[in-house]
Coordinates of C-alpha atoms in Angstrom, one line a residue:
Chain A
M1 CA 162.1 154.5 -96.0
N2 CA 163.5 157.4 -94.5
Q3 CA 162.2 158.4 -90.4
V4 CA 160.4 161.9 -91.4
S5 CA 157.7 160.5 -93.7
T6 CA 157.1 157.5 -91.4
S7 CA 156.5 159.1 -88.3
P8 CA 153.1 160.7 -87.7
Q9 CA 154.7 162.8 -85.2
A10 CA 157.3 164.7 -87.5
P11 CA 156.9 168.5 -86.5
D12 CA 157.2 169.7 -90.0
E13 CA 154.7 167.5 -91.3
A14 CA 151.8 169.4 -93.1
K15 CA 148.8 167.9 -92.7
A16 CA 148.3 168.2 -96.6
D17 CA 151.5 166.0 -96.8
V18 CA 149.8 162.9 -95.2
P19 CA 149.5 160.5 -98.2
A20 CA 145.6 159.3 -98.9
I21 CA 146.8 155.8 -99.0
E22 CA 149.4 154.3 -97.0
L23 CA 150.1 150.6 -97.3
V24 CA 152.9 149.2 -95.1
D25 CA 154.3 145.7 -95.5
I26 CA 150.9 144.2 -96.4
C27 CA 150.7 140.5 -96.5
K28 CA 147.8 138.4 -97.5
S29 CA 147.4 134.5 -97.3
F30 CA 144.2 132.7 -98.3
G31 CA 144.9 129.3 -96.3
L32 CA 148.4 128.5 -97.4
V33 CA 148.3 130.3 -100.4
E34 CA 150.3 133.7 -100.3
V35 CA 149.0 136.1 -102.2
L36 CA 150.4 139.3 -101.4
K37 CA 154.1 139.3 -99.6
G38 CA 155.0 142.3 -98.1
V39 CA 153.6 145.2 -100.3
S40 CA 154.2 148.8 -99.4
A41 CA 152.9 151.5 -101.2
T42 CA 151.2 155.3 -100.9
V43 CA 149.2 157.2 -103.1
A44 CA 149.3 160.7 -102.9
R45 CA 146.1 163.1 -102.3
G46 CA 144.4 163.8 -105.7
E47 CA 146.9 161.3 -107.5
T48 CA 145.6 158.2 -109.7
V49 CA 147.8 155.2 -109.5
C50 CA 147.0 151.9 -111.6
L51 CA 147.7 148.8 -110.7
I52 CA 148.6 146.5 -113.6
G53 CA 149.7 142.7 -113.5
A54 CA 148.6 139.4 -114.5
S55 CA 145.7 137.5 -113.3
G56 CA 146.4 136.2 -110.4
S57 CA 149.4 138.4 -109.5
G58 CA 147.4 139.8 -106.2
K59 CA 146.8 143.4 -107.7
S60 CA 143.1 143.1 -107.0
T61 CA 143.5 141.6 -103.5
L62 CA 145.4 144.5 -102.9
L63 CA 142.8 146.9 -103.6
R64 CA 140.5 145.0 -101.6
C65 CA 142.7 145.2 -98.6
V66 CA 142.8 148.8 -98.7
N67 CA 139.0 149.4 -97.5
L68 CA 139.3 145.8 -95.6
L69 CA 137.0 144.0 -97.6
S70 CA 139.3 141.5 -97.8
P71 CA 141.5 142.2 -94.6
P72 CA 145.3 141.6 -94.9
T73 CA 147.0 139.1 -92.8
S74 CA 149.8 141.4 -91.5
G75 CA 150.8 144.9 -92.1
T76 CA 149.6 148.4 -91.5
I77 CA 147.2 150.7 -93.7
R78 CA 146.7 154.4 -93.1
L79 CA 144.1 156.4 -95.1
H80 CA 144.9 159.9 -94.6
G81 CA 147.0 159.2 -91.6
Q82 CA 144.4 157.3 -89.8
T83 CA 145.3 153.7 -89.2
I84 CA 142.6 151.6 -90.5
T85 CA 143.9 147.9 -89.4
D86 CA 143.7 149.1 -85.9
P87 CA 140.9 147.0 -84.5
K88 CA 139.3 150.1 -82.5
V89 CA 138.5 151.5 -86.0
D90 CA 135.1 152.5 -87.1
L91 CA 135.3 150.3 -90.6
N92 CA 132.0 151.3 -91.7
A93 CA 133.0 154.8 -91.0
V94 CA 136.2 154.8 -93.2
R95 CA 134.0 152.6 -95.8
S96 CA 131.6 154.7 -96.3
R97 CA 134.6 157.4 -97.5
T98 CA 135.9 154.7 -99.7
G99 CA 134.0 154.3 -102.5
M100 CA 134.6 150.9 -104.6
V101 CA 133.6 149.9 -108.0
F102 CA 133.5 146.1 -108.7
Q103 CA 134.1 143.9 -111.8
H104 CA 130.5 142.9 -111.6
F105 CA 129.3 145.9 -110.9
N106 CA 127.3 144.5 -107.7
L107 CA 124.0 146.5 -108.1
F108 CA 121.5 145.4 -105.6
Q109 CA 119.4 143.2 -108.2
H110 CA 116.2 144.0 -106.2
K111 CA 116.5 147.6 -106.1
S112 CA 116.0 150.0 -109.3
A113 CA 119.0 152.3 -110.2
V114 CA 117.7 155.4 -108.2
D115 CA 117.3 153.0 -104.8
N116 CA 120.6 151.7 -105.2
I117 CA 122.1 154.8 -104.8
A118 CA 119.8 156.0 -102.2
L119 CA 120.4 153.0 -100.0
A120 CA 123.2 153.6 -98.3
L121 CA 122.6 157.6 -98.1
R122 CA 119.2 156.8 -96.0
R123 CA 121.1 154.0 -93.7
V124 CA 124.4 155.2 -93.4
R125 CA 124.5 159.2 -94.3
K126 CA 120.9 159.1 -92.1
M127 CA 119.7 161.2 -94.8
S128 CA 115.7 161.8 -95.3
R129 CA 113.8 159.6 -98.2
E130 CA 113.6 162.8 -100.3
Q131 CA 117.1 164.1 -99.8
A132 CA 118.4 160.6 -100.5
R133 CA 116.3 160.6 -103.6
E134 CA 117.4 164.1 -104.5
R135 CA 121.0 163.3 -104.2
A136 CA 120.6 159.8 -106.3
L137 CA 119.0 161.8 -108.7
Q138 CA 121.7 164.3 -109.3
Q139 CA 124.5 161.1 -109.3
L140 CA 122.8 159.7 -111.8
D141 CA 122.6 162.9 -113.8
K142 CA 126.1 163.0 -113.7
V143 CA 126.7 159.5 -115.2
G144 CA 124.1 160.7 -117.7
L145 CA 121.4 158.0 -116.6
R146 CA 118.5 159.8 -115.2
A147 CA 116.2 158.7 -117.5
L148 CA 116.8 155.5 -116.4
A149 CA 116.4 156.2 -112.4
S150 CA 113.7 153.7 -112.0
A151 CA 115.0 150.6 -113.9
R152 CA 116.0 147.4 -112.6
P153 CA 119.9 146.1 -112.9
S154 CA 118.6 143.3 -115.0
H155 CA 117.3 145.8 -117.3
L156 CA 120.2 148.0 -117.8
S157 CA 123.2 147.1 -120.1
G158 CA 126.7 146.2 -118.2
G159 CA 127.9 150.0 -118.9
Q160 CA 124.9 151.2 -117.7
Q161 CA 125.0 149.0 -114.6
Q162 CA 128.7 150.0 -114.2
R163 CA 127.6 153.9 -114.2
V164 CA 125.2 153.1 -111.8
A165 CA 127.5 151.7 -109.7
I166 CA 130.2 154.4 -110.0
A167 CA 127.2 156.8 -109.3
R168 CA 126.4 154.9 -106.0
S169 CA 129.8 155.2 -104.4
L170 CA 130.1 158.8 -105.3
A171 CA 126.8 159.5 -104.1
M172 CA 128.8 159.1 -100.4
E173 CA 131.1 161.9 -101.2
P174 CA 134.2 159.4 -100.6
D175 CA 137.7 160.9 -100.5
I176 CA 139.2 157.8 -102.4
M177 CA 138.0 155.8 -105.0
L178 CA 138.9 152.0 -105.8
F179 CA 138.2 150.3 -109.3
D180 CA 138.3 146.4 -109.4
E181 CA 138.7 145.7 -113.1
A182 CA 135.6 148.1 -113.8
T183 CA 135.5 147.7 -117.4
S184 CA 136.9 144.0 -117.5
A185 CA 133.3 142.5 -117.8
L186 CA 132.1 144.8 -120.6
D187 CA 131.6 144.3 -124.1
P188 CA 134.1 146.4 -126.0
E189 CA 131.6 149.0 -127.2
L190 CA 130.4 149.6 -123.7
V191 CA 134.2 150.2 -122.3
K192 CA 134.6 153.6 -123.2
G193 CA 131.2 155.1 -121.7
V194 CA 132.8 153.8 -118.1
L195 CA 136.5 155.1 -119.0
D196 CA 135.1 158.4 -119.9
V197 CA 133.4 158.6 -116.6
M198 CA 136.7 157.3 -114.5
R199 CA 138.6 160.0 -116.6
D200 CA 136.5 163.0 -115.6
L201 CA 136.4 161.8 -112.2
A202 CA 140.3 161.7 -112.4
T203 CA 141.2 164.7 -114.1
S204 CA 138.6 167.2 -113.2
S205 CA 137.7 166.5 -109.7
G206 CA 141.0 165.7 -108.3
M207 CA 139.9 162.6 -106.7
T208 CA 142.3 160.2 -105.2
M209 CA 142.0 156.8 -107.2
M210 CA 143.4 153.0 -106.8
V211 CA 142.4 151.6 -110.2
V212 CA 143.3 147.7 -110.9
T213 CA 142.9 147.7 -114.8
H214 CA 143.9 146.0 -117.8
E215 CA 143.2 149.1 -120.1
M216 CA 146.9 150.3 -120.6
N217 CA 145.9 153.1 -122.9
F218 CA 143.7 154.3 -119.9
A219 CA 146.7 154.0 -117.3
R220 CA 148.7 155.7 -120.0
E221 CA 146.9 158.5 -120.3
V222 CA 145.3 159.1 -117.0
A223 CA 147.4 157.5 -114.3
D224 CA 149.8 159.4 -112.5
R225 CA 151.8 156.6 -111.5
V226 CA 151.4 152.6 -112.6
L227 CA 152.4 150.0 -110.0
F228 CA 153.4 146.4 -111.7
V229 CA 152.5 143.9 -109.4
D230 CA 154.0 140.3 -109.8
S231 CA 153.8 137.2 -108.2
G232 CA 152.4 139.4 -104.7
V233 CA 155.0 142.2 -104.8
I234 CA 155.5 145.4 -106.6
A235 CA 158.2 144.5 -109.2
E236 CA 158.5 147.9 -110.7
E237 CA 156.6 151.4 -110.3
G238 CA 157.1 154.5 -111.7
P239 CA 155.1 157.7 -114.0
A240 CA 152.8 156.1 -116.4
R241 CA 154.1 156.7 -119.9
Q242 CA 157.7 155.9 -118.7
L243 CA 156.5 152.8 -117.3
L244 CA 154.9 151.7 -119.8
T245 CA 156.9 152.5 -122.8
D246 CA 160.6 151.9 -121.2
P247 CA 160.0 148.8 -118.7
R248 CA 163.2 148.2 -116.7
T249 CA 162.3 144.5 -115.5
P250 CA 162.1 141.5 -117.9
R251 CA 159.0 140.5 -116.1
L252 CA 157.2 143.6 -117.0
K253 CA 158.7 143.5 -120.7
S254 CA 157.1 140.4 -121.2
F255 CA 154.1 141.3 -119.7
L256 CA 153.7 144.1 -121.8
S257 CA 154.5 142.7 -124.9
Q258 CA 151.4 140.1 -124.0
V259 CA 148.8 142.6 -123.5
L260 CA 149.8 145.6 -125.7
Chain B
M1 CA 83.4 94.5 -107.3
G2 CA 80.1 96.2 -106.4
D3 CA 81.2 95.8 -102.5
F4 CA 84.5 96.7 -102.9
L5 CA 83.5 100.3 -104.7
H6 CA 80.8 100.8 -102.3
S7 CA 82.9 100.6 -99.8
F8 CA 84.9 103.6 -101.1
F9 CA 82.4 105.7 -103.3
D10 CA 79.2 105.3 -101.4
I11 CA 77.7 108.5 -102.3
H12 CA 75.6 108.7 -99.5
Q13 CA 78.0 108.6 -97.1
I14 CA 80.3 111.3 -99.0
L15 CA 77.3 113.3 -99.0
A16 CA 76.5 113.1 -95.5
V17 CA 80.0 114.0 -94.6
L18 CA 80.9 116.7 -97.1
P19 CA 79.1 119.5 -95.0
S20 CA 81.1 118.9 -91.8
L21 CA 84.3 118.6 -94.4
L22 CA 84.3 121.8 -96.3
G23 CA 82.7 123.8 -93.1
E24 CA 84.4 122.7 -89.8
G25 CA 86.8 120.7 -91.4
L26 CA 88.6 122.9 -94.0
R27 CA 88.6 125.8 -91.9
N28 CA 90.5 124.4 -89.2
T29 CA 93.0 122.6 -91.4
L30 CA 93.5 125.9 -93.4
I31 CA 93.9 127.5 -89.6
I32 CA 96.4 125.2 -88.6
A33 CA 98.2 125.0 -91.6
S34 CA 98.4 129.3 -91.9
L35 CA 99.1 129.7 -88.4
A36 CA 102.0 126.8 -88.5
L37 CA 103.4 128.4 -91.5
I38 CA 103.7 132.0 -89.8
L39 CA 105.2 130.4 -87.0
G40 CA 107.5 128.4 -88.9
L41 CA 108.5 131.6 -91.1
V42 CA 109.4 133.2 -88.2
V43 CA 111.3 130.7 -86.3
G44 CA 112.8 129.8 -89.7
L45 CA 114.3 132.9 -91.0
L46 CA 115.9 133.2 -86.8
L47 CA 117.3 129.6 -87.6
A48 CA 118.3 130.7 -91.3
M49 CA 120.3 133.8 -90.2
L50 CA 121.7 131.7 -87.1
L51 CA 123.1 128.9 -89.5
I52 CA 124.6 131.3 -91.8
S53 CA 126.8 132.9 -88.7
T54 CA 130.5 132.5 -88.8
R55 CA 130.3 132.2 -85.3
W56 CA 130.1 128.1 -84.2
W57 CA 128.1 128.9 -81.1
L58 CA 125.6 130.6 -82.7
R59 CA 125.4 128.0 -85.7
M60 CA 125.4 125.0 -83.7
P61 CA 122.3 125.0 -81.5
A62 CA 120.4 125.8 -84.6
R63 CA 121.9 123.0 -86.6
V64 CA 121.0 120.8 -83.7
Y65 CA 117.5 122.1 -83.9
V66 CA 117.5 121.8 -87.6
D67 CA 118.7 118.2 -87.7
V68 CA 116.4 116.9 -84.7
F69 CA 113.4 118.2 -86.3
R70 CA 113.7 117.0 -89.6
G71 CA 115.1 113.8 -88.4
L72 CA 112.0 113.0 -86.3
P73 CA 108.7 111.3 -87.8
A74 CA 106.2 114.3 -87.7
I75 CA 104.1 111.9 -85.7
V76 CA 106.6 111.9 -82.9
T77 CA 106.9 115.6 -82.6
V78 CA 103.2 116.2 -82.6
S79 CA 103.1 113.3 -80.1
L80 CA 106.0 114.7 -77.8
I81 CA 104.3 118.3 -78.0
G82 CA 100.7 117.6 -78.2
I83 CA 100.4 114.8 -75.6
G84 CA 104.1 115.0 -73.8
L85 CA 103.9 118.7 -72.6
P86 CA 100.2 118.9 -71.4
S87 CA 100.6 115.8 -69.6
A88 CA 104.1 117.3 -68.3
G89 CA 102.2 119.8 -66.7
V90 CA 102.8 122.6 -69.3
R91 CA 99.8 123.8 -70.3
L92 CA 100.5 126.6 -72.7
F93 CA 96.7 126.4 -74.3
G94 CA 95.1 125.0 -71.6
Q95 CA 92.7 122.5 -72.3
S96 CA 92.7 123.2 -76.1
P97 CA 94.4 120.7 -78.3
M98 CA 94.3 123.2 -81.4
G99 CA 97.2 125.3 -80.0
Y100 CA 99.7 122.3 -79.4
A101 CA 98.8 121.2 -82.6
I102 CA 99.6 124.7 -84.4
L103 CA 102.9 124.7 -82.4
A104 CA 104.1 121.0 -83.4
V105 CA 103.5 121.7 -87.0
G106 CA 104.8 125.0 -87.0
L107 CA 108.1 123.9 -85.2
I108 CA 108.4 121.1 -87.4
N109 CA 108.1 123.7 -90.5
A110 CA 110.4 125.7 -88.9
A111 CA 113.1 123.6 -89.4
Y112 CA 112.4 122.7 -93.1
I113 CA 111.8 126.4 -93.7
A114 CA 115.3 127.1 -92.1
E115 CA 116.8 125.3 -94.7
I116 CA 115.0 127.0 -97.3
F117 CA 116.0 130.3 -96.2
R118 CA 119.6 129.3 -95.7
S119 CA 120.1 127.8 -99.1
G120 CA 118.2 131.1 -100.5
I121 CA 120.3 133.6 -98.7
Q122 CA 123.5 131.8 -99.6
S123 CA 122.4 131.7 -103.4
V124 CA 122.4 135.5 -103.2
P125 CA 125.9 136.0 -104.9
P126 CA 128.6 137.4 -102.4
G127 CA 129.4 140.6 -104.2
Q128 CA 125.9 141.8 -103.1
A129 CA 127.4 141.8 -99.4
E130 CA 130.6 143.1 -100.5
A131 CA 128.7 146.0 -102.3
G132 CA 126.8 146.9 -99.0
R133 CA 129.8 146.8 -96.8
S134 CA 132.0 148.9 -99.3
L135 CA 129.2 151.5 -98.7
G136 CA 129.7 151.5 -95.3
M137 CA 126.6 149.7 -94.2
S138 CA 126.8 147.4 -91.0
H139 CA 127.0 143.6 -91.6
L140 CA 123.5 143.6 -90.1
S141 CA 121.6 146.0 -92.5
T142 CA 123.4 144.5 -95.2
Q143 CA 122.0 141.1 -94.3
L144 CA 118.6 142.6 -93.8
L145 CA 118.3 145.1 -96.4
V146 CA 120.2 143.2 -99.4
V147 CA 120.7 139.7 -98.8
V148 CA 118.0 138.4 -97.0
P149 CA 115.3 140.1 -99.6
Q150 CA 117.0 139.0 -102.6
G151 CA 117.4 135.3 -100.9
I152 CA 113.7 135.1 -100.0
R153 CA 112.7 136.2 -103.2
N154 CA 114.7 133.2 -104.5
V155 CA 112.8 130.9 -102.5
L156 CA 109.3 131.8 -102.7
P157 CA 108.2 129.2 -104.2
A158 CA 110.0 126.7 -101.9
L159 CA 107.9 128.4 -99.5
A160 CA 104.9 128.0 -100.9
N161 CA 105.3 124.5 -101.3
Q162 CA 105.8 124.2 -97.5
F163 CA 102.3 125.5 -97.1
I164 CA 101.2 122.5 -99.0
V165 CA 103.1 120.4 -96.8
A166 CA 102.0 122.0 -93.5
V167 CA 98.4 121.5 -95.3
K168 CA 98.8 117.9 -95.4
E169 CA 100.7 117.7 -92.3
S170 CA 97.9 119.4 -90.0
S171 CA 95.9 115.9 -90.4
L172 CA 98.6 114.4 -87.8
V173 CA 97.0 116.5 -85.0
Y174 CA 93.7 114.2 -85.2
L175 CA 95.5 112.0 -82.6
L176 CA 95.4 114.9 -80.1
G177 CA 91.7 114.3 -79.9
L178 CA 90.3 117.6 -81.2
A179 CA 86.7 118.7 -79.6
V180 CA 83.7 119.3 -81.7
G181 CA 84.4 122.6 -84.1
E182 CA 88.0 122.1 -83.5
R183 CA 88.0 119.2 -85.6
E184 CA 90.2 119.4 -88.9
L185 CA 89.5 117.3 -92.4
Y186 CA 91.0 114.2 -91.7
F187 CA 89.6 113.8 -88.1
I188 CA 86.3 114.2 -89.3
A189 CA 86.5 111.6 -91.8
Q190 CA 88.4 109.1 -89.6
Q191 CA 85.3 110.0 -87.2
A192 CA 82.6 109.1 -89.6
Q193 CA 84.5 106.2 -90.8
S194 CA 84.8 104.6 -87.3
I195 CA 80.7 104.9 -87.1
S196 CA 79.7 104.0 -90.6
Y197 CA 82.6 100.9 -90.8
N198 CA 82.9 102.6 -94.6
S199 CA 85.9 104.3 -96.6
S200 CA 84.0 106.8 -98.5
S201 CA 84.5 109.3 -95.6
F202 CA 88.3 109.2 -96.2
V203 CA 87.7 109.6 -100.1
A204 CA 85.8 112.7 -99.6
A205 CA 88.3 114.3 -97.3
G206 CA 91.2 113.0 -99.5
L207 CA 88.8 115.1 -102.6
V208 CA 88.8 118.3 -100.3
Y209 CA 92.9 117.7 -99.6
I210 CA 93.2 117.5 -103.5
V211 CA 91.0 120.2 -104.8
F212 CA 92.8 122.7 -102.7
T213 CA 96.4 121.5 -102.7
V214 CA 96.4 120.3 -106.6
P215 CA 95.6 123.9 -107.8
L216 CA 98.1 125.7 -105.2
T217 CA 101.3 123.4 -106.3
H218 CA 100.5 124.2 -110.1
L219 CA 100.0 128.2 -109.2
V220 CA 103.6 127.6 -107.5
N221 CA 105.0 126.3 -110.4
W222 CA 103.3 129.1 -112.4
F223 CA 104.7 131.8 -110.2
D224 CA 108.0 129.9 -110.3
K225 CA 108.3 129.8 -113.8
R226 CA 107.2 133.8 -114.3
L227 CA 109.9 134.5 -111.5
R228 CA 112.8 132.7 -113.4
E229 CA 111.7 134.1 -116.8
G230 CA 111.7 137.5 -115.1
R231 CA 114.8 137.6 -114.2
R232 CA 116.4 137.7 -117.9
P233 CA 116.6 141.3 -119.1
A234 CA 113.4 142.4 -120.9
S235 CA 115.7 143.8 -124.0
G236 CA 117.0 141.1 -125.0
G237 CA 120.1 141.6 -127.3
G238 CA 122.5 139.1 -124.9
G239 CA 124.3 142.2 -123.6
P240 CA 126.4 142.0 -120.7
A241 CA 123.2 142.4 -118.5
A242 CA 122.3 138.5 -119.4
T243 CA 125.8 137.6 -118.0
P244 CA 124.6 135.8 -114.5
Q245 CA 125.9 137.6 -111.3
P246 CA 129.4 136.3 -110.3
L247 CA 131.5 134.1 -110.6
I248 CA 132.9 134.6 -107.2
P249 CA 135.4 137.4 -107.3
V250 CA 139.1 136.7 -106.3
G251 CA 139.3 136.6 -102.8
A252 CA 135.8 136.3 -102.0
T253 CA 136.5 133.6 -99.4
G254 CA 138.6 136.0 -97.3
F255 CA 135.8 138.1 -96.8
E256 CA 135.1 138.3 -93.1
A257 CA 131.3 139.2 -92.6
G258 CA 131.9 140.1 -89.2
A259 CA 134.9 142.5 -89.9

């Protein structure tokens, strides 16, 4: 790493050049199991980066480190230049600007679709009941589910639940969106609807996105860059098309031969 | 045989004691049980929140409380509070034993209710709290607005059942010597028996308990069944909506509640 890009005081570093996400030497252990072994990566503003790799490789854990849902054992994380691994940082404020979409949707089961979205708008953004409801309905509209606003999660299909979950995150107007295997728990025919929403977000709204996925076609078409995570390190990284069609490492070759 | 039947089913004895059982007795039993349940719910929820804390110094006092009150026979607790406190000069409720009765049954109930709440709260998938935290909600508001409401829903039948337990436990307060007007079901029956030397008044009190508790038990079971079936998606099809919520996500064990 050269000095200019790591020093925040660098005089010629314009604000726009600060990466949206900067991970420096991230290590994470669960008990004696070392899941991440010194991962460094950056994601530029507006960039979509896909994390691929076998189950247990550490890619989900890495993603969960980014909003400190699973705090790293050591290492530094900067979001838009702000060091969020600093204990003095207001994590709730950071997380409210960093959306996360989960494999199992994690919609609040006791609340309707619209209330799922409105809850954090009221509690975190301090909106009035009416404002929050209005914003929630707008977001549902964007994912094509306004008609199901009052439905409970248990009455929605997995694909619908996941689109509500995406709407819930987007309602907070985040700078960064994290997707943790957002389509892995869906029936095949429901995957497309969710991927379309994600694709639209990446291409037309210029959102910074970090996407853990097994959807290689999505990675190829939508991602600017792909990171291949293997045994707790980034084993290979590069532009999506190049990395997926012309892998250099034997590990990635064998991984791709199994999933494609 | 006639004597045997007579000593349990003397219709005159039963009819004689029934008016005060249904009037004074049932009313006071329900007052003691209801107020004890309310006290138990408040203290129990507080204890449950402490029991699931990640900080040992919050968890430990709650654990000791629950273990002690669940470990003691109810009659010992009622004696310690109802007889012990006033004789030690702690007269929270003046001369009325009713207040001590409610306090004792309430504190016993709190220990059981704490465990009910704890298991309910812990049955909520960790992904629910993670979703709340990932949206920027604080630990406390995530617990209060997301986790606890779902946890309570899961254990409503068990809580209703605890009310039945409170109804039955309220009979123990007879040993505090309730005054006329404050007597609950069992105390009335016991006084009638001590005059007549006939056990029919116990049978009468038993019948009142059963007429009240058995339908309540079935109501709770019905409610429980409805709640379980209501959890399934109405629009069948066996889609992913039918998949039970996680499946603890990878790394869930590393989730720091206080972070």
